[in-house]
PDB file of C-alpha atoms in Angstrom:
ATOM      1  CA  UNK A1111      -3.556  -6.477 -24.250  1.00 93.00           C
ATOM      2  CA  UNK A1112      -0.885  -4.279 -22.961  1.00 97.00           C
ATOM      3  CA  UNK A1113       0.295  -3.840 -19.367  1.00 97.00           C
ATOM      4  CA  UNK A1114       2.036  -0.754 -17.915  1.00 98.00           C
ATOM      5  CA  UNK A1115       4.321  -1.196 -14.890  1.00 98.00           C
ATOM      6  CA  UNK A1116       5.307   2.034 -13.129  1.00 98.00           C
ATOM      7  CA  UNK A1117       8.687   2.627 -11.798  1.00 98.00           C
ATOM      8  CA  UNK A1118       9.072   5.100  -8.822  1.00 97.00           C
ATOM      9  CA  UNK A1119      12.694   5.960  -7.045  1.00 96.00           C
ATOM     10  CA  UNK A1120      13.158   3.426  -5.037  1.00 96.00           C
ATOM     11  CA  UNK A1121      11.077   0.835  -6.870  1.00 96.00           C
ATOM     12  CA  UNK A1122      12.974  -2.659  -7.210  1.00 96.00           C
ATOM     13  CA  UNK A1123      10.322  -5.101  -8.363  1.00 97.00           C
ATOM     14  CA  UNK A1124       9.559  -3.165 -11.487  1.00 97.00           C
ATOM     15  CA  UNK A1125      11.834  -5.236 -13.979  1.00 98.00           C
ATOM     16  CA  UNK A1126      10.677  -8.683 -12.552  1.00 97.00           C
ATOM     17  CA  UNK A1127       6.678  -7.248 -13.031  1.00 98.00           C
ATOM     18  CA  UNK A1128       7.686  -6.379 -16.548  1.00 98.00           C
ATOM     19  CA  UNK A1129       9.244  -9.763 -17.331  1.00 97.00           C
ATOM     20  CA  UNK A1130       6.115 -11.262 -15.643  1.00 97.00           C
ATOM     21  CA  UNK A1131       3.724  -9.481 -17.756  1.00 97.00           C
ATOM     22  CA  UNK A1132       5.684 -10.043 -20.941  1.00 97.00           C
ATOM     23  CA  UNK A1133       5.159 -13.784 -20.546  1.00 96.00           C
ATOM     24  CA  UNK A1134       1.263 -13.201 -21.200  1.00 96.00           C
ATOM     25  CA  UNK A1135       0.839  -9.731 -23.158  1.00 96.00           C
ATOM     26  CA  UNK A1136       2.540  -6.888 -24.163  1.00 96.00           C
ATOM     27  CA  UNK A1137       4.053  -4.413 -21.721  1.00 97.00           C
ATOM     28  CA  UNK A1138       5.439  -0.950 -21.338  1.00 98.00           C
ATOM     29  CA  UNK A1139       7.713   0.846 -18.626  1.00 98.00           C
ATOM     30  CA  UNK A1140       5.584   3.833 -16.880  1.00 98.00           C
ATOM     31  CA  UNK A1141       7.484   6.605 -15.153  1.00 98.00           C
ATOM     32  CA  UNK A1142       6.519   8.348 -11.886  1.00 97.00           C
ATOM     33  CA  UNK A1143       7.220  11.769 -13.134  1.00 96.00           C
ATOM     34  CA  UNK A1144       4.947  11.394 -16.170  1.00 97.00           C
ATOM     35  CA  UNK A1145       1.323  12.174 -16.905  1.00 97.00           C
ATOM     36  CA  UNK A1146       0.995   9.473 -19.425  1.00 96.00           C
ATOM     37  CA  UNK A1147      -0.214   6.042 -19.122  1.00 98.00           C
ATOM     38  CA  UNK A1148       0.431   5.340 -22.842  1.00 97.00           C
ATOM     39  CA  UNK A1149      -2.795   3.467 -23.460  1.00 97.00           C
ATOM     40  CA  UNK A1150      -2.076   0.623 -21.466  1.00 97.00           C
ATOM     41  CA  UNK A1151      -5.228  -1.615 -20.581  1.00 97.00           C
ATOM     42  CA  UNK A1152      -3.929  -2.629 -16.989  1.00 98.00           C
ATOM     43  CA  UNK A1153      -1.505  -0.818 -14.722  1.00 98.00           C
ATOM     44  CA  UNK A1154       0.959  -2.582 -12.303  1.00 98.00           C
ATOM     45  CA  UNK A1155       2.360  -0.901  -9.280  1.00 98.00           C
ATOM     46  CA  UNK A1156       5.302  -2.721  -8.341  1.00 98.00           C
ATOM     47  CA  UNK A1157       7.183  -3.759  -5.077  1.00 97.00           C
ATOM     48  CA  UNK A1158       9.911  -1.815  -3.347  1.00 96.00           C
ATOM     49  CA  UNK A1159      10.744   1.150  -1.259  1.00 95.00           C
ATOM     50  CA  UNK A1160       8.869   3.958  -3.125  1.00 94.00           C
ATOM     51  CA  UNK A1161      10.552   7.302  -1.915  1.00 92.00           C
ATOM     52  CA  UNK A1162      12.368   5.274   0.683  1.00 91.00           C
ATOM     53  CA  UNK A1163       9.192   4.511   2.307  1.00 92.00           C
ATOM     54  CA  UNK A1164       9.537   7.755   4.182  1.00 93.00           C
ATOM     55  CA  UNK A1165       6.566   9.091   6.552  1.00 94.00           C
ATOM     56  CA  UNK A1166       4.650   5.719   5.726  1.00 95.00           C
ATOM     57  CA  UNK A1167       5.186   3.179   2.956  1.00 95.00           C
ATOM     58  CA  UNK A1168       3.394   4.526  -0.153  1.00 95.00           C
ATOM     59  CA  UNK A1169       2.255   7.864   1.452  1.00 95.00           C
ATOM     60  CA  UNK A1170       4.690   9.760  -0.728  1.00 94.00           C
ATOM     61  CA  UNK A1171       4.351   7.726  -4.143  1.00 96.00           C
ATOM     62  CA  UNK A1172       0.717   7.848  -3.901  1.00 95.00           C
ATOM     63  CA  UNK A1173       1.022  11.641  -4.967  1.00 95.00           C
ATOM     64  CA  UNK A1174       3.479  11.160  -7.713  1.00 96.00           C
ATOM     65  CA  UNK A1175       2.561  12.812 -10.663  1.00 97.00           C
ATOM     66  CA  UNK A1176       1.338   9.609 -12.670  1.00 98.00           C
ATOM     67  CA  UNK A1177      -0.798   8.692  -9.842  1.00 98.00           C
ATOM     68  CA  UNK A1178      -3.278  11.472 -10.993  1.00 98.00           C
ATOM     69  CA  UNK A1179      -3.872   9.498 -14.108  1.00 98.00           C
ATOM     70  CA  UNK A1180      -3.742   5.960 -12.533  1.00 98.00           C
ATOM     71  CA  UNK A1181      -6.333   7.104 -10.107  1.00 98.00           C
ATOM     72  CA  UNK A1182      -8.651   8.574 -12.887  1.00 98.00           C
ATOM     73  CA  UNK A1183      -7.931   5.227 -14.571  1.00 98.00           C
ATOM     74  CA  UNK A1184      -9.185   3.126 -11.675  1.00 98.00           C
ATOM     75  CA  UNK A1185     -12.170   5.478 -11.102  1.00 98.00           C
ATOM     76  CA  UNK A1186     -13.190   4.958 -14.882  1.00 98.00           C
ATOM     77  CA  UNK A1187     -13.061   1.023 -14.400  1.00 97.00           C
ATOM     78  CA  UNK A1188      -9.315   0.541 -15.690  1.00 98.00           C
ATOM     79  CA  UNK A1189      -7.562  -2.474 -13.981  1.00 98.00           C
ATOM     80  CA  UNK A1190      -4.668  -1.669 -11.412  1.00 98.00           C
ATOM     81  CA  UNK A1191      -2.484  -4.366  -9.599  1.00 98.00           C
ATOM     82  CA  UNK A1192      -0.839  -3.085  -6.729  1.00 98.00           C
ATOM     83  CA  UNK A1193       2.051  -5.576  -5.316  1.00 98.00           C
ATOM     84  CA  UNK A1194       3.582  -5.415  -2.101  1.00 98.00           C
ATOM     85  CA  UNK A1195       4.481  -1.506  -2.042  1.00 97.00           C
ATOM     86  CA  UNK A1196       2.153  -0.996  -4.763  1.00 98.00           C
ATOM     87  CA  UNK A1197      -0.541  -2.372  -2.491  1.00 98.00           C
ATOM     88  CA  UNK A1198       0.726   0.292   0.114  1.00 98.00           C
ATOM     89  CA  UNK A1199       0.255   2.880  -2.369  1.00 98.00           C
ATOM     90  CA  UNK A1200      -3.264   1.722  -3.685  1.00 98.00           C
ATOM     91  CA  UNK A1201      -4.140   1.788   0.188  1.00 98.00           C
ATOM     92  CA  UNK A1202      -2.769   5.218   0.830  1.00 97.00           C
ATOM     93  CA  UNK A1203      -4.238   6.569  -2.444  1.00 97.00           C
ATOM     94  CA  UNK A1204      -7.792   5.387  -1.266  1.00 97.00           C
ATOM     95  CA  UNK A1205      -8.194   2.717  -4.209  1.00 98.00           C
ATOM     96  CA  UNK A1206      -8.101   0.024  -1.943  1.00 98.00           C
ATOM     97  CA  UNK A1207      -9.569  -0.293   1.722  1.00 98.00           C
ATOM     98  CA  UNK A1208      -7.679  -0.553   4.890  1.00 98.00           C
ATOM     99  CA  UNK A1209      -3.960  -0.185   5.566  1.00 98.00           C
ATOM    100  CA  UNK A1210      -0.737  -2.065   5.920  1.00 98.00           C
ATOM    101  CA  UNK A1211       0.930  -2.055   9.445  1.00 97.00           C
ATOM    102  CA  UNK A1212       4.556  -3.036  10.614  1.00 96.00           C
ATOM    103  CA  UNK A1213       4.701  -6.766  10.974  1.00 97.00           C
ATOM    104  CA  UNK A1214       3.679  -8.038  14.342  1.00 96.00           C
ATOM    105  CA  UNK A1215       7.102  -9.704  14.589  1.00 96.00           C
ATOM    106  CA  UNK A1216       9.003  -6.192  13.800  1.00 94.00           C
ATOM    107  CA  UNK A1217      10.961  -8.476  11.185  1.00 95.00           C
ATOM    108  CA  UNK A1218      11.628  -8.399   7.550  1.00 97.00           C
ATOM    109  CA  UNK A1219      10.058 -11.898   6.232  1.00 97.00           C
ATOM    110  CA  UNK A1220      11.119 -13.517   3.224  1.00 97.00           C
ATOM    111  CA  UNK A1221       9.517 -16.807   2.358  1.00 97.00           C
ATOM    112  CA  UNK A1222       7.346 -18.708   0.181  1.00 97.00           C
ATOM    113  CA  UNK A1223       3.881 -18.671   1.677  1.00 98.00           C
ATOM    114  CA  UNK A1224       0.760 -20.787   0.733  1.00 98.00           C
ATOM    115  CA  UNK A1225      -2.490 -18.871  -0.249  1.00 98.00           C
ATOM    116  CA  UNK A1226      -5.721 -19.743  -0.681  1.00 98.00           C
ATOM    117  CA  UNK A1227      -7.715 -18.271  -3.319  1.00 98.00           C
ATOM    118  CA  UNK A1228     -10.991 -16.765  -1.531  1.00 98.00           C
ATOM    119  CA  UNK A1229     -12.653 -15.388  -4.520  1.00 98.00           C
ATOM    120  CA  UNK A1230     -12.608 -16.772  -7.914  1.00 97.00           C
ATOM    121  CA  UNK A1231     -15.058 -14.422  -9.628  1.00 97.00           C
ATOM    122  CA  UNK A1232     -12.339 -11.523 -10.255  1.00 97.00           C
ATOM    123  CA  UNK A1233     -10.661 -10.631 -13.553  1.00 97.00           C
ATOM    124  CA  UNK A1234      -7.422 -11.390 -11.401  1.00 98.00           C
ATOM    125  CA  UNK A1235      -8.217 -14.980 -10.604  1.00 98.00           C
ATOM    126  CA  UNK A1236     -10.753 -16.111 -12.976  1.00 96.00           C
ATOM    127  CA  UNK A1237      -8.698 -18.414 -14.945  1.00 95.00           C
ATOM    128  CA  UNK A1238      -6.843 -19.997 -11.894  1.00 97.00           C
ATOM    129  CA  UNK A1239      -7.760 -23.799 -11.250  1.00 96.00           C
ATOM    130  CA  UNK A1240     -10.429 -23.762  -8.343  1.00 96.00           C
ATOM    131  CA  UNK A1241      -9.372 -25.079  -5.177  1.00 96.00           C
ATOM    132  CA  UNK A1242      -5.528 -25.225  -5.798  1.00 97.00           C
ATOM    133  CA  UNK A1243      -3.565 -23.045  -3.338  1.00 98.00           C
ATOM    134  CA  UNK A1244      -0.903 -20.808  -4.651  1.00 98.00           C
ATOM    135  CA  UNK A1245       2.652 -20.901  -3.611  1.00 98.00           C
ATOM    136  CA  UNK A1246       4.071 -17.543  -3.734  1.00 98.00           C
ATOM    137  CA  UNK A1247       6.816 -15.629  -1.989  1.00 98.00           C
ATOM    138  CA  UNK A1248       6.388 -12.735   0.346  1.00 98.00           C
ATOM    139  CA  UNK A1249       9.284 -10.080   1.496  1.00 98.00           C
ATOM    140  CA  UNK A1250       8.323  -7.224   3.502  1.00 97.00           C
ATOM    141  CA  UNK A1251       8.434  -5.490   6.769  1.00 96.00           C
ATOM    142  CA  UNK A1252       5.075  -3.690   6.355  1.00 97.00           C
ATOM    143  CA  UNK A1253       2.402  -6.140   5.449  1.00 98.00           C
ATOM    144  CA  UNK A1254       0.001  -6.581   8.456  1.00 98.00           C
ATOM    145  CA  UNK A1255      -3.460  -5.700   6.635  1.00 98.00           C
ATOM    146  CA  UNK A1256      -5.653  -3.993   8.925  1.00 98.00           C
ATOM    147  CA  UNK A1257      -9.281  -2.339   8.773  1.00 98.00           C
ATOM    148  CA  UNK A1258     -11.715  -1.859  11.239  1.00 97.00           C
ATOM    149  CA  UNK A1259     -13.716  -4.816  12.284  1.00 97.00           C
ATOM    150  CA  UNK A1260     -17.108  -3.502  10.619  1.00 97.00           C
ATOM    151  CA  UNK A1261     -15.188  -2.933   7.350  1.00 97.00           C
ATOM    152  CA  UNK A1262     -13.429  -6.522   7.358  1.00 98.00           C
ATOM    153  CA  UNK A1263     -17.209  -7.934   7.924  1.00 98.00           C
ATOM    154  CA  UNK A1264     -18.316  -5.981   4.666  1.00 98.00           C
ATOM    155  CA  UNK A1265     -15.035  -7.041   2.685  1.00 98.00           C
ATOM    156  CA  UNK A1266     -15.596 -10.670   3.529  1.00 98.00           C
ATOM    157  CA  UNK A1267     -19.387 -10.331   2.678  1.00 98.00           C
ATOM    158  CA  UNK A1268     -18.811  -8.835  -0.506  1.00 97.00           C
ATOM    159  CA  UNK A1269     -16.135 -11.067  -1.684  1.00 97.00           C
ATOM    160  CA  UNK A1270     -13.585  -8.292  -1.580  1.00 98.00           C
ATOM    161  CA  UNK A1271     -11.193 -10.510   0.144  1.00 98.00           C
ATOM    162  CA  UNK A1272      -9.503 -12.467  -2.673  1.00 98.00           C
ATOM    163  CA  UNK A1273      -6.412 -14.154  -1.164  1.00 98.00           C
ATOM    164  CA  UNK A1274      -5.729 -15.751   2.340  1.00 98.00           C
ATOM    165  CA  UNK A1275      -2.652 -17.020   4.055  1.00 98.00           C
ATOM    166  CA  UNK A1276      -3.592 -20.727   4.562  1.00 98.00           C
ATOM    167  CA  UNK A1277      -3.549 -22.034   8.090  1.00 97.00           C
ATOM    168  CA  UNK A1278      -0.202 -21.213   9.807  1.00 96.00           C
ATOM    169  CA  UNK A1279       1.194 -19.290   7.063  1.00 97.00           C
ATOM    170  CA  UNK A1280       0.571 -15.922   8.106  1.00 98.00           C
ATOM    171  CA  UNK A1281       3.911 -14.084   8.071  1.00 98.00           C
ATOM    172  CA  UNK A1282       2.801 -10.822   9.353  1.00 98.00           C
ATOM    173  CA  UNK A1283      -0.158 -10.777  11.437  1.00 97.00           C
ATOM    174  CA  UNK A1284      -2.577  -9.675   8.944  1.00 98.00           C
ATOM    175  CA  UNK A1285      -6.307  -9.374  10.339  1.00 98.00           C
ATOM    176  CA  UNK A1286      -8.041 -12.458   9.413  1.00 98.00           C
ATOM    177  CA  UNK A1287      -5.119 -13.719   7.299  1.00 98.00           C
ATOM    178  CA  UNK A1288      -5.940 -11.513   4.399  1.00 98.00           C
ATOM    179  CA  UNK A1289      -3.176 -11.317   1.818  1.00 98.00           C
ATOM    180  CA  UNK A1290      -5.050  -9.635  -0.964  1.00 98.00           C
ATOM    181  CA  UNK A1291      -8.106  -7.587  -1.590  1.00 98.00           C
ATOM    182  CA  UNK A1292     -10.077  -5.830  -4.267  1.00 98.00           C
ATOM    183  CA  UNK A1293     -12.017  -2.753  -4.290  1.00 98.00           C
ATOM    184  CA  UNK A1294     -15.865  -2.829  -4.781  1.00 97.00           C
ATOM    185  CA  UNK A1295     -15.500  -2.686  -8.453  1.00 97.00           C
ATOM    186  CA  UNK A1296     -13.331  -5.615  -8.609  1.00 97.00           C
ATOM    187  CA  UNK A1297     -10.927  -3.574 -11.057  1.00 98.00           C
ATOM    188  CA  UNK A1298      -8.297  -2.531  -8.415  1.00 98.00           C
ATOM    189  CA  UNK A1299      -6.245  -5.595  -6.698  1.00 98.00           C
ATOM    190  CA  UNK A1300      -3.829  -5.501  -4.128  1.00 98.00           C
ATOM    191  CA  UNK A1301      -1.589  -8.259  -2.452  1.00 98.00           C
ATOM    192  CA  UNK A1302       1.380  -8.536  -0.376  1.00 98.00           C
ATOM    193  CA  UNK A1303       2.791 -11.634  -1.947  1.00 98.00           C
ATOM    194  CA  UNK A1304       4.870 -11.373  -5.091  1.00 98.00           C
ATOM    195  CA  UNK A1305       3.452 -13.112  -8.006  1.00 98.00           C
ATOM    196  CA  UNK A1306       5.993 -11.556 -10.265  1.00 98.00           C
ATOM    197  CA  UNK A1307       8.712 -13.687  -8.649  1.00 98.00           C
ATOM    198  CA  UNK A1308       6.809 -16.956  -8.967  1.00 98.00           C
ATOM    199  CA  UNK A1309       6.689 -17.211 -12.912  1.00 97.00           C
ATOM    200  CA  UNK A1310       9.710 -19.279 -13.511  1.00 96.00           C
ATOM    201  CA  UNK A1311      10.200 -23.155 -12.617  1.00 95.00           C
ATOM    202  CA  UNK A1312      13.829 -21.939 -11.798  1.00 93.00           C
ATOM    203  CA  UNK A1313      12.609 -20.051  -8.541  1.00 90.00           C
ATOM    204  CA  UNK A1314      10.614 -22.911  -7.456  1.00 91.00           C
ATOM    205  CA  UNK A1315       6.916 -22.177  -8.410  1.00 96.00           C
ATOM    206  CA  UNK A1316       4.947 -20.650 -11.280  1.00 97.00           C
ATOM    207  CA  UNK A1317       1.679 -19.892  -9.499  1.00 98.00           C
ATOM    208  CA  UNK A1318       2.047 -16.321  -9.688  1.00 98.00           C
ATOM    209  CA  UNK A1319       1.856 -16.082 -13.357  1.00 97.00           C
ATOM    210  CA  UNK A1320      -1.727 -17.449 -13.346  1.00 97.00           C
ATOM    211  CA  UNK A1321      -2.724 -13.920 -11.670  1.00 98.00           C
ATOM    212  CA  UNK A1322      -1.107 -12.013 -14.559  1.00 97.00           C
ATOM    213  CA  UNK A1323      -2.527 -14.716 -17.315  1.00 97.00           C
ATOM    214  CA  UNK A1324      -5.889 -14.365 -15.639  1.00 97.00           C
ATOM    215  CA  UNK A1325      -6.127 -10.470 -16.004  1.00 97.00           C
ATOM    216  CA  UNK A1326      -4.582 -10.851 -19.591  1.00 96.00           C
ATOM    217  CA  UNK A1327      -7.468 -13.459 -20.549  1.00 95.00           C
ATOM    218  CA  UNK A1328     -10.322 -11.256 -18.831  1.00 94.00           C
ATOM    219  CA  UNK A1329      -9.053  -7.984 -20.780  1.00 93.00           C
ATOM    220  CA  UNK A1330      -8.044 -10.065 -23.869  1.00 83.00           C
ATOM    221  CA  UNK A1331     -11.802 -11.333 -24.260  1.00 71.00           C
ATOM    222  CA  UNK A1332     -12.863  -7.602 -23.362  1.00 66.00           C
ATOM    223  CA  UNK A1333     -10.683  -6.362 -26.396  1.00 59.00           C
ATOM    224  CA  UNK A1334     -11.411  -9.027 -28.595  1.00 57.00           C
ATOM    225  CA  UNK A1335     -15.314  -8.302 -27.655  1.00 54.00           C
ATOM    226  CA  UNK A1336     -14.779  -5.116 -29.077  1.00 47.00           C
ATOM    227  CA  UNK A1337     -14.874  -3.023 -25.849  1.00 42.00           C
TER     228      UNK A1337
ATOM    229  CA  UNK B 171      13.216  62.909  -3.470  1.00 51.00           C
ATOM    230  CA  UNK B 172      11.044  59.925  -4.268  1.00 56.00           C
ATOM    231  CA  UNK B 173       9.132  58.265  -1.369  1.00 61.00           C
ATOM    232  CA  UNK B 174      10.255  54.620  -0.600  1.00 66.00           C
ATOM    233  CA  UNK B 175       7.974  52.025  -0.847  1.00 64.00           C
ATOM    234  CA  UNK B 176       7.695  50.532   2.803  1.00 62.00           C
ATOM    235  CA  UNK B 177       9.730  47.348   3.331  1.00 61.00           C
ATOM    236  CA  UNK B 178       7.916  44.290   2.716  1.00 60.00           C
ATOM    237  CA  UNK B 179       6.481  43.151   6.182  1.00 62.00           C
ATOM    238  CA  UNK B 180       8.430  40.117   7.209  1.00 68.00           C
ATOM    239  CA  UNK B 181       6.278  36.588   6.710  1.00 77.00           C
ATOM    240  CA  UNK B 182       5.368  35.408  10.370  1.00 88.00           C
ATOM    241  CA  UNK B 183       6.179  31.891  11.025  1.00 93.00           C
ATOM    242  CA  UNK B 184       4.760  29.626  13.607  1.00 94.00           C
ATOM    243  CA  UNK B 185       6.482  26.703  15.278  1.00 96.00           C
ATOM    244  CA  UNK B 186       4.351  23.564  15.200  1.00 97.00           C
ATOM    245  CA  UNK B 187       4.680  19.945  16.373  1.00 97.00           C
ATOM    246  CA  UNK B 188       2.496  17.306  14.961  1.00 97.00           C
ATOM    247  CA  UNK B 189       1.957  14.119  17.063  1.00 97.00           C
ATOM    248  CA  UNK B 190       1.031  10.933  15.444  1.00 97.00           C
ATOM    249  CA  UNK B 191      -0.217   8.045  17.369  1.00 96.00           C
ATOM    250  CA  UNK B 192      -1.496   4.515  16.413  1.00 96.00           C
ATOM    251  CA  UNK B 193      -5.057   4.607  16.950  1.00 96.00           C
ATOM    252  CA  UNK B 194      -6.343   3.086  20.495  1.00 93.00           C
ATOM    253  CA  UNK B 195      -7.130  -0.544  19.741  1.00 91.00           C
ATOM    254  CA  UNK B 196      -4.497  -1.192  17.075  1.00 94.00           C
ATOM    255  CA  UNK B 197      -1.721  -3.356  17.870  1.00 94.00           C
ATOM    256  CA  UNK B 198       1.521  -1.726  18.311  1.00 95.00           C
ATOM    257  CA  UNK B 199       4.258  -4.141  18.319  1.00 95.00           C
ATOM    258  CA  UNK B 200       6.866  -1.382  18.796  1.00 95.00           C
ATOM    259  CA  UNK B 201       5.288  -0.511  21.777  1.00 96.00           C
ATOM    260  CA  UNK B 202       5.131  -3.776  23.059  1.00 95.00           C
ATOM    261  CA  UNK B 203       8.727  -4.404  22.359  1.00 96.00           C
ATOM    262  CA  UNK B 204       9.904  -1.383  23.990  1.00 97.00           C
ATOM    263  CA  UNK B 205       7.547  -2.114  27.198  1.00 96.00           C
ATOM    264  CA  UNK B 206       9.080  -5.690  27.428  1.00 96.00           C
ATOM    265  CA  UNK B 207      12.704  -4.341  27.157  1.00 96.00           C
ATOM    266  CA  UNK B 208      11.959  -1.551  29.803  1.00 97.00           C
ATOM    267  CA  UNK B 209      10.963  -4.665  32.035  1.00 96.00           C
ATOM    268  CA  UNK B 210      13.865  -6.517  31.268  1.00 96.00           C
ATOM    269  CA  UNK B 211      16.104  -3.437  32.144  1.00 97.00           C
ATOM    270  CA  UNK B 212      14.068  -3.602  35.793  1.00 97.00           C
ATOM    271  CA  UNK B 213      11.458  -0.845  35.253  1.00 97.00           C
ATOM    272  CA  UNK B 214       8.408  -2.222  37.082  1.00 94.00           C
ATOM    273  CA  UNK B 215       5.209  -0.885  36.687  1.00 95.00           C
ATOM    274  CA  UNK B 216       5.403   0.221  33.148  1.00 96.00           C
ATOM    275  CA  UNK B 217       2.401  -0.310  30.636  1.00 96.00           C
ATOM    276  CA  UNK B 218       0.573   0.863  27.656  1.00 95.00           C
ATOM    277  CA  UNK B 219       3.836   1.730  25.867  1.00 96.00           C
ATOM    278  CA  UNK B 220       2.621   3.304  22.701  1.00 96.00           C
ATOM    279  CA  UNK B 221       5.281   4.529  19.763  1.00 96.00           C
ATOM    280  CA  UNK B 222       4.120   7.333  17.259  1.00 96.00           C
ATOM    281  CA  UNK B 223       5.865   9.914  15.345  1.00 96.00           C
ATOM    282  CA  UNK B 224       6.884  13.644  16.072  1.00 97.00           C
ATOM    283  CA  UNK B 225       6.807  16.048  13.312  1.00 97.00           C
ATOM    284  CA  UNK B 226       8.249  19.456  13.849  1.00 97.00           C
ATOM    285  CA  UNK B 227       7.686  22.042  11.235  1.00 96.00           C
ATOM    286  CA  UNK B 228       7.421  25.859  10.551  1.00 96.00           C
ATOM    287  CA  UNK B 229       4.145  27.442   8.848  1.00 96.00           C
ATOM    288  CA  UNK B 230       2.867  30.546   8.045  1.00 95.00           C
ATOM    289  CA  UNK B 231      -0.620  29.529   7.877  1.00 95.00           C
ATOM    290  CA  UNK B 232      -1.277  27.098  11.121  1.00 95.00           C
ATOM    291  CA  UNK B 233      -4.810  26.823   9.604  1.00 96.00           C
ATOM    292  CA  UNK B 234      -3.861  24.620   7.166  1.00 97.00           C
ATOM    293  CA  UNK B 235      -2.246  22.080   9.744  1.00 97.00           C
ATOM    294  CA  UNK B 236      -5.285  20.135  10.169  1.00 97.00           C
ATOM    295  CA  UNK B 237      -5.705  19.474   6.197  1.00 97.00           C
ATOM    296  CA  UNK B 238      -1.716  18.438   5.934  1.00 97.00           C
ATOM    297  CA  UNK B 239      -2.417  15.878   8.808  1.00 97.00           C
ATOM    298  CA  UNK B 240      -5.468  14.407   7.080  1.00 96.00           C
ATOM    299  CA  UNK B 241      -3.899  14.226   3.787  1.00 96.00           C
ATOM    300  CA  UNK B 242      -0.364  13.407   4.288  1.00 97.00           C
ATOM    301  CA  UNK B 243       1.383  13.474   7.625  1.00 97.00           C
ATOM    302  CA  UNK B 244      -0.952  10.960   9.547  1.00 97.00           C
ATOM    303  CA  UNK B 245      -3.267   8.073   7.994  1.00 97.00           C
ATOM    304  CA  UNK B 246      -6.698   8.936   9.733  1.00 96.00           C
ATOM    305  CA  UNK B 247      -7.528   5.128   9.344  1.00 96.00           C
ATOM    306  CA  UNK B 248      -4.610   4.075  11.567  1.00 97.00           C
ATOM    307  CA  UNK B 249      -3.580   7.006  13.218  1.00 97.00           C
ATOM    308  CA  UNK B 250      -4.650   9.950  15.419  1.00 97.00           C
ATOM    309  CA  UNK B 251      -2.842  13.073  15.178  1.00 97.00           C
ATOM    310  CA  UNK B 252      -2.482  16.209  17.594  1.00 97.00           C
ATOM    311  CA  UNK B 253      -1.248  19.732  16.536  1.00 97.00           C
ATOM    312  CA  UNK B 254       0.792  21.537  19.196  1.00 96.00           C
ATOM    313  CA  UNK B 255       1.318  25.257  18.167  1.00 95.00           C
ATOM    314  CA  UNK B 256       4.102  27.544  19.271  1.00 86.00           C
ATOM    315  CA  UNK B 257       6.297  24.644  20.482  1.00 59.00           C
ATOM    316  CA  UNK B 258       9.772  25.734  21.111  1.00 58.00           C
TER     317      UNK B 258
END
């Protein structure tokens, strides 16, 4: 099982994402200007400020050369995790529903949040301990999840809402406290919190590692099963 | 004496402005903050302040502007756009 982590100009969490992936599987670095996913089993689009967040966060990165391959990969069922800026890129690319708007507070927030796992029946959450909240940090200015009301109803009914900020924890005004969603196919997952910053007891929590381990377990089983 | 080729016709450039606004019904905290600040400065009777984006550009084919807006300059899920041609 091999992860690939994309670096765009302005990415800043790509190395942490590589280190997190390396704890559970193999990992390679992918470059925004290439047209090559190097045969990875899953793509991580990391946090940061790709292309300076010019125009709208993720709006320019969405057209980076490597995104052609990422979008094809995702449409073919390949697994993609978009973290923070990566979540914004996935929404701009149409890989995930909704959009991320400026925090209601207009402030950059950087703190640990407590998350409820809403759906364990995804490759990203399957190995997590049911009922146990996750403590993972957020750090962003543009994290207010938005989708039209009817779409939010559908996302909830279809189990596409995967993570929610627990009561009183919503740091950005996200509608319905949504912190992470998947696409209909359950193969693309976007979240504002940073699981790659919660993989070592040194920084207070290892809850983020479970999300990477879960995907590695899910895909490892597929690989061993002779996909 | 050889006839000269006609000089290339100069490419006609049109100035345009694209106004991008948060869609009605979407909370605009920047607008709300500016509205409160105006109130604090003593400007009474100010309401519905909304903050968007102005993009000025020159194009040779204005017919392509709506596609530019749909694909890049605006996010149609959260923003409305308006194209104003011939702006000075």
